[in-house]
Coordinates of C-alpha atoms in Angstrom, one line a residue:
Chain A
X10 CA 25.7 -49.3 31.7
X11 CA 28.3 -48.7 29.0
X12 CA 26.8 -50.5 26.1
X13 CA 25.8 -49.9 22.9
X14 CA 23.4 -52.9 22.5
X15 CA 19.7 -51.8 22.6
X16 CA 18.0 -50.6 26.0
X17 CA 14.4 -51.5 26.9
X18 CA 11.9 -49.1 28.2
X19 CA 12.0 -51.0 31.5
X20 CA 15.8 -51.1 31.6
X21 CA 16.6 -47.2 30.9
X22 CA 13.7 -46.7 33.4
X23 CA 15.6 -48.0 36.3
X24 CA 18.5 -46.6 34.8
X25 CA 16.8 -42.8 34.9
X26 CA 15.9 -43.6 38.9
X27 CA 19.7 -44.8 39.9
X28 CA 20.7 -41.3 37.6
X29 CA 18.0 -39.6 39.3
X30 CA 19.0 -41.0 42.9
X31 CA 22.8 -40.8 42.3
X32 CA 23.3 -38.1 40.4
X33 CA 20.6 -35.5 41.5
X34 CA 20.0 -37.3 44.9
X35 CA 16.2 -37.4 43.9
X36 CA 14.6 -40.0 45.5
X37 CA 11.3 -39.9 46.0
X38 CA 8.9 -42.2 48.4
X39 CA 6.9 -43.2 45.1
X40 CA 9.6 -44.3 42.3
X41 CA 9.9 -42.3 39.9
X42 CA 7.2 -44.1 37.1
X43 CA 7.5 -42.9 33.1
X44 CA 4.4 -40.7 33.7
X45 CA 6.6 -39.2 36.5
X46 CA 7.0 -35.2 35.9
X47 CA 10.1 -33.4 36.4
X48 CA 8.8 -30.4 37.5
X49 CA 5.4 -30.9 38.6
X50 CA 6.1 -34.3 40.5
X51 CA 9.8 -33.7 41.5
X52 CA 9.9 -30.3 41.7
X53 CA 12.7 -30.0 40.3
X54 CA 13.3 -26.6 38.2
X55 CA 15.1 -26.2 34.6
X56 CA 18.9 -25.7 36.2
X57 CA 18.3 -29.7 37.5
X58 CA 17.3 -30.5 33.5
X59 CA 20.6 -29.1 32.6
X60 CA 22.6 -31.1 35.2
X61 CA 20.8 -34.4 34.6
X62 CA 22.1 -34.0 30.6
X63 CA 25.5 -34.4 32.1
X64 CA 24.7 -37.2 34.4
X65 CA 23.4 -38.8 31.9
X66 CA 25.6 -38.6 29.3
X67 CA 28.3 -39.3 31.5
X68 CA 26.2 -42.4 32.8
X69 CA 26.0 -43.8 28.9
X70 CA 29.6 -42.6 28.3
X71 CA 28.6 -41.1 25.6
X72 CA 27.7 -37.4 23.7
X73 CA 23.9 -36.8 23.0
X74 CA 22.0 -34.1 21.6
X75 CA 20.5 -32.7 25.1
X76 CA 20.8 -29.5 24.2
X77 CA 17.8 -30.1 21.3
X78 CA 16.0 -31.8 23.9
X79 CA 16.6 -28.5 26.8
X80 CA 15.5 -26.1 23.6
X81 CA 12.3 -27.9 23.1
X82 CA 11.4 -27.9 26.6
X83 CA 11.8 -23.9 26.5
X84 CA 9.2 -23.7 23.8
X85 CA 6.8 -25.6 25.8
X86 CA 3.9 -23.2 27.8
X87 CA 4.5 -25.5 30.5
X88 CA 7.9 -26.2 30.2
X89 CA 7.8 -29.6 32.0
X90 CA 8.6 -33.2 30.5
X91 CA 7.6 -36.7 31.8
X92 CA 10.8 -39.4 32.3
X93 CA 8.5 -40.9 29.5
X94 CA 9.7 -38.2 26.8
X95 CA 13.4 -38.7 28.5
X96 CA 13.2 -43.1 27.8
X97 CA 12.0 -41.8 24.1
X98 CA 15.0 -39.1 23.6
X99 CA 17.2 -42.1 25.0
X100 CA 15.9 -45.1 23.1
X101 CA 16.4 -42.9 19.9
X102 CA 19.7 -41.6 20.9
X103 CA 21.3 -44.3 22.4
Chain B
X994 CA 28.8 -30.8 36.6
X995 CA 31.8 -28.1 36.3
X996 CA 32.5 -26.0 39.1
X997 CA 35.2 -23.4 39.5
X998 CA 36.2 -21.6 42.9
X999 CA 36.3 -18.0 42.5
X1000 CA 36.2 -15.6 45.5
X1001 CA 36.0 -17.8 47.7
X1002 CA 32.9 -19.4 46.3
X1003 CA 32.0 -22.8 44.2
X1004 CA 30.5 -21.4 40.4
X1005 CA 28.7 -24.0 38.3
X1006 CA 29.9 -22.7 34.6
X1007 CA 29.2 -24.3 31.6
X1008 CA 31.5 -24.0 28.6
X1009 CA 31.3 -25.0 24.8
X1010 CA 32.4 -24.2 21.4
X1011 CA 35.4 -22.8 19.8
X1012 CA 37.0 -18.9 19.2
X1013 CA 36.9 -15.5 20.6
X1014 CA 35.0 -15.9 23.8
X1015 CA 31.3 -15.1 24.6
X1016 CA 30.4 -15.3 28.7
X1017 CA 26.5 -15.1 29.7
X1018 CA 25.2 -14.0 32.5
X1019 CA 21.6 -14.4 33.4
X1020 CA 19.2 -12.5 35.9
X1021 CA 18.1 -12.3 39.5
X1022 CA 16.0 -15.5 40.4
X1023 CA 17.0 -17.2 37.2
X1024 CA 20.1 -19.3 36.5
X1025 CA 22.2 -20.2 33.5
X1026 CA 19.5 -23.1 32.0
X1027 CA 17.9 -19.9 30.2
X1028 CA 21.1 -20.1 27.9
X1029 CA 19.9 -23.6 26.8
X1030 CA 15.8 -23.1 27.0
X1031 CA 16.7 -20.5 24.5
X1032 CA 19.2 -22.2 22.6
X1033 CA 21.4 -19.1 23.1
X1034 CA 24.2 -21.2 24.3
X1035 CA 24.4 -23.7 21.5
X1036 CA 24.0 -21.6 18.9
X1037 CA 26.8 -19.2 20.2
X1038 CA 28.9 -22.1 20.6
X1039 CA 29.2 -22.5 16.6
X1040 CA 31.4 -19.1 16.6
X1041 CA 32.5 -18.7 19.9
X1042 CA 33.7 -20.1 23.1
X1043 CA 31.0 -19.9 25.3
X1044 CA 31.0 -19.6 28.9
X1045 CA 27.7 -19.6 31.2
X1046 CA 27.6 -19.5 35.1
X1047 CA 25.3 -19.2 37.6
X1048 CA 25.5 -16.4 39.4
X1049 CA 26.1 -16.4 43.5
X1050 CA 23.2 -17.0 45.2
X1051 CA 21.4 -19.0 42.1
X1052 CA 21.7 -22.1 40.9
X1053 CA 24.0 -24.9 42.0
X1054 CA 26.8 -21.9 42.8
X1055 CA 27.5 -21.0 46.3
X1056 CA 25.3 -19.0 48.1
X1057 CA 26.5 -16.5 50.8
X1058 CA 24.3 -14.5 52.6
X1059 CA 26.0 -11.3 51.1
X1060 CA 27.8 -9.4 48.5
X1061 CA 25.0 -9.4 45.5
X1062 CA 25.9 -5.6 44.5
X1063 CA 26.5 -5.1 41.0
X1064 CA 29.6 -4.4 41.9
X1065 CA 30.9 -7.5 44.3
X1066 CA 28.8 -9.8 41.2
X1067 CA 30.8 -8.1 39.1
X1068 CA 33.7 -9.4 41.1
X1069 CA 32.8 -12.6 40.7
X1070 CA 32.7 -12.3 36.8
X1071 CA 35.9 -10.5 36.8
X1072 CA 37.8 -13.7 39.0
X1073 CA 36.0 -16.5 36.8
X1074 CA 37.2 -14.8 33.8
X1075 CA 40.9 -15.1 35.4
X1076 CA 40.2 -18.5 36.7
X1077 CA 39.1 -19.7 33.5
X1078 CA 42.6 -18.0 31.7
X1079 CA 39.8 -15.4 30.0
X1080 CA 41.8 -12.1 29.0
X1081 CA 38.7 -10.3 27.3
X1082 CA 35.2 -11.4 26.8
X1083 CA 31.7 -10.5 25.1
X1084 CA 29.5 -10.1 27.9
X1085 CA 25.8 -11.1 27.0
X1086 CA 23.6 -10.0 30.0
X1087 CA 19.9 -10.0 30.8
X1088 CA 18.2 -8.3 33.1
X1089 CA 20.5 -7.8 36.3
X1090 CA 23.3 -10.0 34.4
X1091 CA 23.2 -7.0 32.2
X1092 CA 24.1 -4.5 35.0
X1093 CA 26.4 -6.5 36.3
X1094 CA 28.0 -7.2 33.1
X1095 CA 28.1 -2.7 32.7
X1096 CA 29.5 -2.5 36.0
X1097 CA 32.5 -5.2 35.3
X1098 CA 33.3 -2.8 31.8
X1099 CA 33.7 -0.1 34.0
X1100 CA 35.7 -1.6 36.5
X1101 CA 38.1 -3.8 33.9
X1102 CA 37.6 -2.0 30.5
X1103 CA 40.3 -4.0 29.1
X1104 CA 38.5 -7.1 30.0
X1105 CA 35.4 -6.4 28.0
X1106 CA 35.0 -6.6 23.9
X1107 CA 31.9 -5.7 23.9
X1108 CA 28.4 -5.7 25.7
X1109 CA 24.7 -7.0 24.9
X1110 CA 22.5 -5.7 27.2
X1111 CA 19.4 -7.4 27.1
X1112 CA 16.6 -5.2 28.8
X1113 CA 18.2 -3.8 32.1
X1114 CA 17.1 -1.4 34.1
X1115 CA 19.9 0.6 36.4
X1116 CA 19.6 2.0 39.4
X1117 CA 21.4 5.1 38.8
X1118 CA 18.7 5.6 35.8
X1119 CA 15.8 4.9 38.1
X1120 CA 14.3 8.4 37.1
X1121 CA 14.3 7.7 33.5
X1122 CA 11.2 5.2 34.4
X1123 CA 7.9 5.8 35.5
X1124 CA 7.7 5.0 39.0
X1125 CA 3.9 5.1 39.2
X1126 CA 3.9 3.0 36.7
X1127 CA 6.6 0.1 37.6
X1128 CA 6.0 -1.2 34.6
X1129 CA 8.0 -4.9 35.1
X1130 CA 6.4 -4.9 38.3
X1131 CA 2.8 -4.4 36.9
X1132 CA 3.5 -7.5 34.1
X1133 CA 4.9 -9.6 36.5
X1134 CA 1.8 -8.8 39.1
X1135 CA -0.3 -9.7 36.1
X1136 CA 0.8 -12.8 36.0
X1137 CA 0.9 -13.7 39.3
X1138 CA -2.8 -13.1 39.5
X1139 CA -3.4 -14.9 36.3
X1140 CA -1.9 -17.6 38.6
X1141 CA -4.3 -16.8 41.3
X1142 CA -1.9 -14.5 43.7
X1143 CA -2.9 -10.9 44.5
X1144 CA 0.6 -9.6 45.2
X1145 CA 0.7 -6.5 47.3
X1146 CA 1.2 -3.5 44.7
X1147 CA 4.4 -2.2 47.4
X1148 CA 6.8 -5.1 47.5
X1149 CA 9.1 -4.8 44.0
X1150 CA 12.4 -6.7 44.3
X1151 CA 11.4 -6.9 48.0
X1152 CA 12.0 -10.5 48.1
X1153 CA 11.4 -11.0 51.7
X1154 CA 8.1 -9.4 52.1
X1155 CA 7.6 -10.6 48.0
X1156 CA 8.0 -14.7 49.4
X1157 CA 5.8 -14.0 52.6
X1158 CA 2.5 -13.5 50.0
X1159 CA 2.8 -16.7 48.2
X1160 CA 4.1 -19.0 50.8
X1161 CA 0.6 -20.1 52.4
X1162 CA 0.1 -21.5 48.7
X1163 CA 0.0 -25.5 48.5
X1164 CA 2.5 -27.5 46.3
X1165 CA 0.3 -27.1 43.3
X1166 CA -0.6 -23.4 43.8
X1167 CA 3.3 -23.0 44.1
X1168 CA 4.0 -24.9 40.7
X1169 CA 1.5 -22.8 38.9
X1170 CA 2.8 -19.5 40.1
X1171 CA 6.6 -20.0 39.5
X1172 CA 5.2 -21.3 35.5
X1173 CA 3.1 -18.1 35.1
X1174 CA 5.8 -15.7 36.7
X1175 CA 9.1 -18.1 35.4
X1176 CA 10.7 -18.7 38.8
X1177 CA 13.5 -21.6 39.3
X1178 CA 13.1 -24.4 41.9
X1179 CA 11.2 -23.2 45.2
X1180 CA 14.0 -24.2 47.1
X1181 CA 16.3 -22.0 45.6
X1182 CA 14.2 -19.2 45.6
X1183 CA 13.6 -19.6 49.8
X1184 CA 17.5 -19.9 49.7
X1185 CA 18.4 -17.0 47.5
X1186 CA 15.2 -14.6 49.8
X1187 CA 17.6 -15.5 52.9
X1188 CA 20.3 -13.3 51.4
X1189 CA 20.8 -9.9 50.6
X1190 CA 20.4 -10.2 47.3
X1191 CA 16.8 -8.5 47.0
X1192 CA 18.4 -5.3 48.7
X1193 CA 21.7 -5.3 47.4
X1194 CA 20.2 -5.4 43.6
X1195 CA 18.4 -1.8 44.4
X1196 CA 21.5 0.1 45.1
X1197 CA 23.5 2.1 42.7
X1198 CA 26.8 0.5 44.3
X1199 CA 29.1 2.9 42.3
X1200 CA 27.9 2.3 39.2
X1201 CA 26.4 6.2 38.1
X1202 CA 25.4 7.5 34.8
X1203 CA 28.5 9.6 34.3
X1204 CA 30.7 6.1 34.2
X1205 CA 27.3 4.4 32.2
X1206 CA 28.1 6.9 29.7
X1207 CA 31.6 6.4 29.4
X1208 CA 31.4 2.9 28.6
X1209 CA 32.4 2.9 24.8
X1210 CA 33.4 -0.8 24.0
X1211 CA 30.9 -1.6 21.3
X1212 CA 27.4 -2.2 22.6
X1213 CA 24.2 -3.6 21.9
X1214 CA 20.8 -2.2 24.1
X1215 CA 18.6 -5.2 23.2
X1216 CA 14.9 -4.5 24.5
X1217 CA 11.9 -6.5 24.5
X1218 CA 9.2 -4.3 21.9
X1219 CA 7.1 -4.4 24.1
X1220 CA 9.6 -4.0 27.2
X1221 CA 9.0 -1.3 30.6
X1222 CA 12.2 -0.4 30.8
X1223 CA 12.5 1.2 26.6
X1224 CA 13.5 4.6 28.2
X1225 CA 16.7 3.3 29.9
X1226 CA 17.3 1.7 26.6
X1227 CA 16.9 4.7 24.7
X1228 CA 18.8 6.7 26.7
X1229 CA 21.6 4.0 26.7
X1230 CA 21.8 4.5 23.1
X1231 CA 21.5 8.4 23.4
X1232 CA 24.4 8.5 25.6
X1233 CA 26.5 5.8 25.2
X1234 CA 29.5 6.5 22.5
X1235 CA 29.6 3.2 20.9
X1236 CA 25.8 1.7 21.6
X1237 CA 23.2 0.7 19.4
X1238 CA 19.5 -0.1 19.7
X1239 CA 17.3 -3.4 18.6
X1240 CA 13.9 -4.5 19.5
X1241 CA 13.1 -8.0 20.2
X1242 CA 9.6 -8.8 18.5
X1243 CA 6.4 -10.0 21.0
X1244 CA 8.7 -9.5 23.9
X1245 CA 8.2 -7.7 27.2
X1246 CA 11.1 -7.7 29.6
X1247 CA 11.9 -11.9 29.1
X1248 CA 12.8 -12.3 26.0
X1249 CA 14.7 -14.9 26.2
X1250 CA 11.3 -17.0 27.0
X1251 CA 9.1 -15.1 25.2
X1252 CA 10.6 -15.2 22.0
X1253 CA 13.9 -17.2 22.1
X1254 CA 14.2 -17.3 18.0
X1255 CA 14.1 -13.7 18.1
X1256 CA 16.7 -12.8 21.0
X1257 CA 18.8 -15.3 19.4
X1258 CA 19.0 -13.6 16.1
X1259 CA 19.3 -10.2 17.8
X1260 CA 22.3 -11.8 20.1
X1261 CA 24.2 -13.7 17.1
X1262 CA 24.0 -10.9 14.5
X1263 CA 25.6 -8.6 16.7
X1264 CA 28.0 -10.5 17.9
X1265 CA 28.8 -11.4 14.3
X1266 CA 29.0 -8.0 13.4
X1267 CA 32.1 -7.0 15.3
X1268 CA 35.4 -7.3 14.0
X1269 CA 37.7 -9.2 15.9
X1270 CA 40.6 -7.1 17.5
X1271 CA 43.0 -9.9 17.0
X1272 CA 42.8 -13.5 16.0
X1273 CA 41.8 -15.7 18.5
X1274 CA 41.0 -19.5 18.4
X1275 CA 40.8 -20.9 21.8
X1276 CA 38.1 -24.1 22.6
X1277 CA 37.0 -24.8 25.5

């Protein structure tokens, strides 16, 4: 999905479940939905948030500012984040 | 995701930024993402080039079922470094990153700029601490009972008999007790307790106080205030040539979680600090 036209929420959803599938080999038995938690529901741990910022950015071809979004997630108490906050980070980015 | 072979094994290293070069080595049961939760990593990346890796055993590097001395880890530091064409490095360790980054300036002096140890406790300086005490035991048993697990009071860095307590916990009881404690993926952890790791990280392995003391590359003992291991950082400082002392505010021993703004400030002023030996200008 190398474009730089706009994405919808629905669209960079299913594109977070193919990066999720293909590039983490996360896939769950319930898809992954935008309330979905990384941590929580996947349990996947802050090593896999680091990875998925390269899958993704090589998925758009293009840099993004991950590393803001991996600091803000270390200043949480619970340091989790919903695929929600990851279509926001995207839509704004992208 | 970038992974070198070293010794044998598969290291997942991540690398950014420009100039003299910075490597960072994180502790037992963590892996390098505390470089970015902290912002350590981009924020180093401004001056230097920065290289992080996950140690053996952690992360997505290799993990055999042996060799997690301070001095084989060590090792591994010492072959990525030649892998990655790194003649001489700052070497920015917490925790056990920070004896294994002592142990590769003793074995490679010439490889080594300078150190930032950020709150280690040694082996070999196991008397300077107050054994009935255990202090980094007694924080993290507090907040494993915060979490609602009664660890047994005998079982420090004894991972095996550590993961037999909490494995009858559900999913969520899991969750909640790697948050309160700060413990990676469960799978990783089960892989990591099937190795020697836990027993290998008690030994001194070589690595005494007489050759502590005759580290003198320039040095930074970087403590959490309110840290349990302040005595091996004061006697660091007593008896190392070159090494200096700095507290990180509302910290205990993880201060790179606790307070991230002010380990960061401690990590770049220091490394700021030192003049360069020679010109260097290399990006990654």
């Amino acid at each position: 999905m190398n474009t730089t036209a706009e994405h919808s929420e629905a669209e960079l959803l299913e594109a977070l479940r193919e990066i999720f599938r293909d590039g983490l080999g996360i896939d769950p038995i319930s898809p992954i939905e935008p309330e979905t938690r990384f941590f929580a529901d996947l349990g996947l741990a802050s090593i896999d948030a680091v990875v998925l910022g390269e899958v993704i950015q090589a998925h758009f071809a293009r840099p993004l500012p991950y590393e803001v979004l991996m600091a803000e997630i270390g200043g949480r108490a619970q340091r989790d984040i919903a695929v929600s906050e990851l279509i926001a980070f995207l839509k704004t980015h992208l | 995701m970038p992974r070198i072979q070293a010794n044998e094994l598969n290291f997942h290293i991540q690398q950014s930024g420009c100039g003299p070069d910075a490597v960072l080595i994180h502790g037992l049961t963590g892996d390098l993402s505390i470089w970015f939760l902290s912002r350590l990593m981009p924020v180093l990346s401004e001056t230097h080039r920065v290289t992080a890796y996950d140690l053996r055993g952690h992360g997505y590097s290799d993990a055999p079922a042996e060799g997690y001395t301070s001095s084989a880890q060590a090792g591994d530091l010492l072959a990525l470094l030649d892998v990655l064409g790194i003649e001489r490095a700052r070497l920015v360790g917490h925790s056990f990153g920070a004896v294994i980054a002592m142990h590769a300036a003793v074995l490679a002096p010439e490889r080594v700029e300078a150190l930032v140890l950020s709150d280690p406790y040694y082996p070999a300086l196991r008397h300077l601490e107050d054994m009935s005490r255990w202090g980094h035991w007694q924080n993290f048993r507090q907040e494993a009972l915060d979490a609602g697990v009664n660890l047994s009071v005998d079982s420090w860095y004894d991972l095996t008999t550590f993961f037999d307590q909490v494995k009858h916990l559900d999913e969520e009881g899991l969750l909640k007790f790697r948050q309160a404690v700060g413990l990676p993926g469960w799978k990783r952890v089960l892989r990591l307790a099937q190795t020697t790791c836990g027993e290998d990280a008690k030994q001194v392995d070589g690595l005494t106080a007489e050759l502590i003391h005759a580290v003198d590359c320039p040095t930074l003992a970087l403590y959490g205030e309110h840290s349990p291991f302040l005595s091996t950082g004061e006697y660091l400082v007593s008896r190392m040539p070159n090494c200096r002392s700095c507290l990180v505010p509302e910290a205990k021993h993880r201060a790179p979680e606790e307070n991230p703004e002010g380990f960061r400030i401690a990590v770049a002023d220091y490394l700021e600090s030192l003049q360069l030996a020679e010109p260097q200008g290399v990006c990654s």
